[in-house]
């Protein structure tokens, strides 16, 4: 069993909202780190529900963590920060990127910030 984060993330009206102890709090680097650790723990401990389902769920958690990290960095308010963050994030897992490769996380993040 995974330890869930002490906060709740929701996507009200297309905007990330984080609530802790019933109070809305601004996205922080710590929120992102906790969500990443949760995704890793979830992937390790929930394989019996089906590996593809587990991978898909974890990819979703990691996309949200990336969005929270971007918001905590101010990427939604500063175009220079946004472009630098997106360049850094565009980091495929291949030495030589296949012609058909598209980065689903990057596509998501570009649309969100």
Short mmCIF file of C-alpha atoms in Angstrom, two decimals:
data_model
loop_
_atom_site.label_atom_id
_atom_site.label_comp_id
_atom_site.label_asym_id
_atom_site.label_seq_id
_atom_site.Cartn_x
_atom_site.Cartn_y
_atom_site.Cartn_z
CA UNK A 1 0.00 0.00 0.00
CA UNK A 2 1.27 3.47 -0.92
CA UNK A 3 1.27 6.45 1.39
CA UNK A 4 -0.85 9.07 -0.28
CA UNK A 5 0.30 12.70 -0.19
CA UNK A 6 -1.06 14.84 2.64
CA UNK A 7 -2.57 17.20 0.06
CA UNK A 8 -5.24 16.86 -2.62
CA UNK A 9 -4.76 18.03 -6.20
CA UNK A 10 -7.80 18.90 -8.29
CA UNK A 11 -8.23 20.38 -11.74
CA UNK A 12 -11.10 22.80 -11.23
CA UNK A 13 -11.92 24.84 -14.35
CA UNK A 14 -8.71 23.69 -16.03
CA UNK A 15 -6.51 25.08 -13.25
CA UNK A 16 -4.49 23.03 -10.75
CA UNK A 17 -5.67 23.54 -7.18
CA UNK A 18 -3.86 22.09 -4.18
CA UNK A 19 -5.61 21.73 -0.83
CA UNK A 20 -3.97 20.85 2.46
CA UNK A 21 -6.04 20.40 5.60
CA UNK A 22 -9.02 21.93 3.81
CA UNK A 23 -7.13 25.08 2.76
CA UNK A 24 -6.04 25.96 -0.78
CA UNK A 25 -2.27 26.42 -0.98
CA UNK A 26 -0.08 27.64 -3.85
CA UNK A 27 1.78 24.96 -5.84
CA UNK A 28 5.29 24.39 -4.47
CA UNK A 29 8.43 22.46 -5.33
CA UNK A 30 7.71 20.29 -2.28
CA UNK A 31 4.28 19.34 -3.67
CA UNK A 32 5.94 18.28 -6.91
CA UNK A 33 8.60 16.22 -5.10
CA UNK A 34 6.02 14.45 -2.90
CA UNK A 35 3.90 13.60 -5.94
CA UNK A 36 6.94 12.20 -7.79
CA UNK A 37 7.83 10.01 -4.79
CA UNK A 38 4.21 8.84 -4.63
CA UNK A 39 4.24 7.93 -8.34
CA UNK A 40 7.44 5.90 -7.91
CA UNK A 41 6.03 4.11 -4.86
CA UNK A 42 2.74 3.50 -6.68
CA UNK A 43 4.55 1.97 -9.66
CA UNK A 44 6.55 -0.35 -7.40
CA UNK A 45 3.59 -1.53 -5.34
CA UNK A 46 0.55 -1.76 -7.64
CA UNK A 47 1.61 -4.09 -10.44
CA UNK A 48 -1.13 -6.60 -9.68
CA UNK A 49 -3.79 -4.25 -11.10
CA UNK A 50 -2.14 -4.51 -14.53
CA UNK A 51 1.16 -3.05 -15.58
CA UNK A 52 -0.18 -0.83 -18.38
CA UNK A 53 -2.87 0.59 -16.11
CA UNK A 54 -0.25 1.26 -13.45
CA UNK A 55 2.15 2.90 -15.93
CA UNK A 56 -0.67 5.08 -17.29
CA UNK A 57 -1.68 6.21 -13.80
CA UNK A 58 1.94 7.01 -12.90
CA UNK A 59 2.47 8.96 -16.12
CA UNK A 60 -0.54 11.04 -15.13
CA UNK A 61 0.88 11.69 -11.66
CA UNK A 62 4.22 12.70 -13.19
CA UNK A 63 2.52 15.07 -15.68
CA UNK A 64 0.72 16.75 -12.79
CA UNK A 65 4.00 16.92 -10.83
CA UNK A 66 5.64 18.61 -13.85
CA UNK A 67 2.80 21.12 -14.06
CA UNK A 68 3.06 21.86 -10.33
CA UNK A 69 6.84 22.31 -10.68
CA UNK A 70 6.30 24.67 -13.63
CA UNK A 71 3.76 26.71 -11.67
CA UNK A 72 6.02 26.81 -8.60
CA UNK A 73 8.82 28.10 -10.86
CA UNK A 74 6.62 30.90 -12.20
CA UNK A 75 6.42 29.52 -15.75
CA UNK A 76 2.79 30.60 -16.00
CA UNK A 77 3.76 34.25 -15.40
CA UNK A 78 7.10 34.60 -17.22
CA UNK A 79 7.62 33.61 -20.87
CA UNK A 80 11.41 33.32 -20.48
CA UNK A 81 11.05 30.95 -17.51
CA UNK A 82 8.37 29.02 -19.41
CA UNK A 83 10.54 28.49 -22.51
CA UNK A 84 13.60 27.51 -20.43
CA UNK A 85 11.54 25.04 -18.41
CA UNK A 86 10.00 23.46 -21.53
CA UNK A 87 13.45 23.12 -23.16
CA UNK A 88 14.77 21.40 -20.03
CA UNK A 89 11.70 19.15 -19.83
CA UNK A 90 12.02 18.05 -23.47
CA UNK A 91 14.40 15.21 -22.64
CA UNK A 92 13.45 11.97 -24.48
CA UNK A 93 14.65 8.62 -23.12
CA UNK A 94 16.56 7.79 -26.32
CA UNK A 95 20.14 8.56 -27.41
CA UNK A 96 18.85 8.90 -30.97
CA UNK A 97 15.25 10.07 -31.02
CA UNK A 98 13.12 8.07 -33.49
CA UNK A 99 11.35 10.09 -36.19
CA UNK A 100 7.93 8.98 -34.87
CA UNK A 101 8.64 9.99 -31.25
CA UNK A 102 6.46 12.59 -29.64
CA UNK A 103 6.73 13.57 -26.01
CA UNK A 104 3.23 13.25 -24.50
CA UNK A 105 4.28 14.97 -21.28
CA UNK A 106 5.69 17.94 -23.20
CA UNK A 107 2.51 18.22 -25.27
CA UNK A 108 0.47 18.22 -22.05
CA UNK A 109 2.68 20.75 -20.27
CA UNK A 110 2.76 23.17 -23.24
CA UNK A 111 -1.02 23.16 -23.24
CA UNK A 112 -1.28 23.76 -19.51
CA UNK A 113 1.18 26.58 -18.81
#
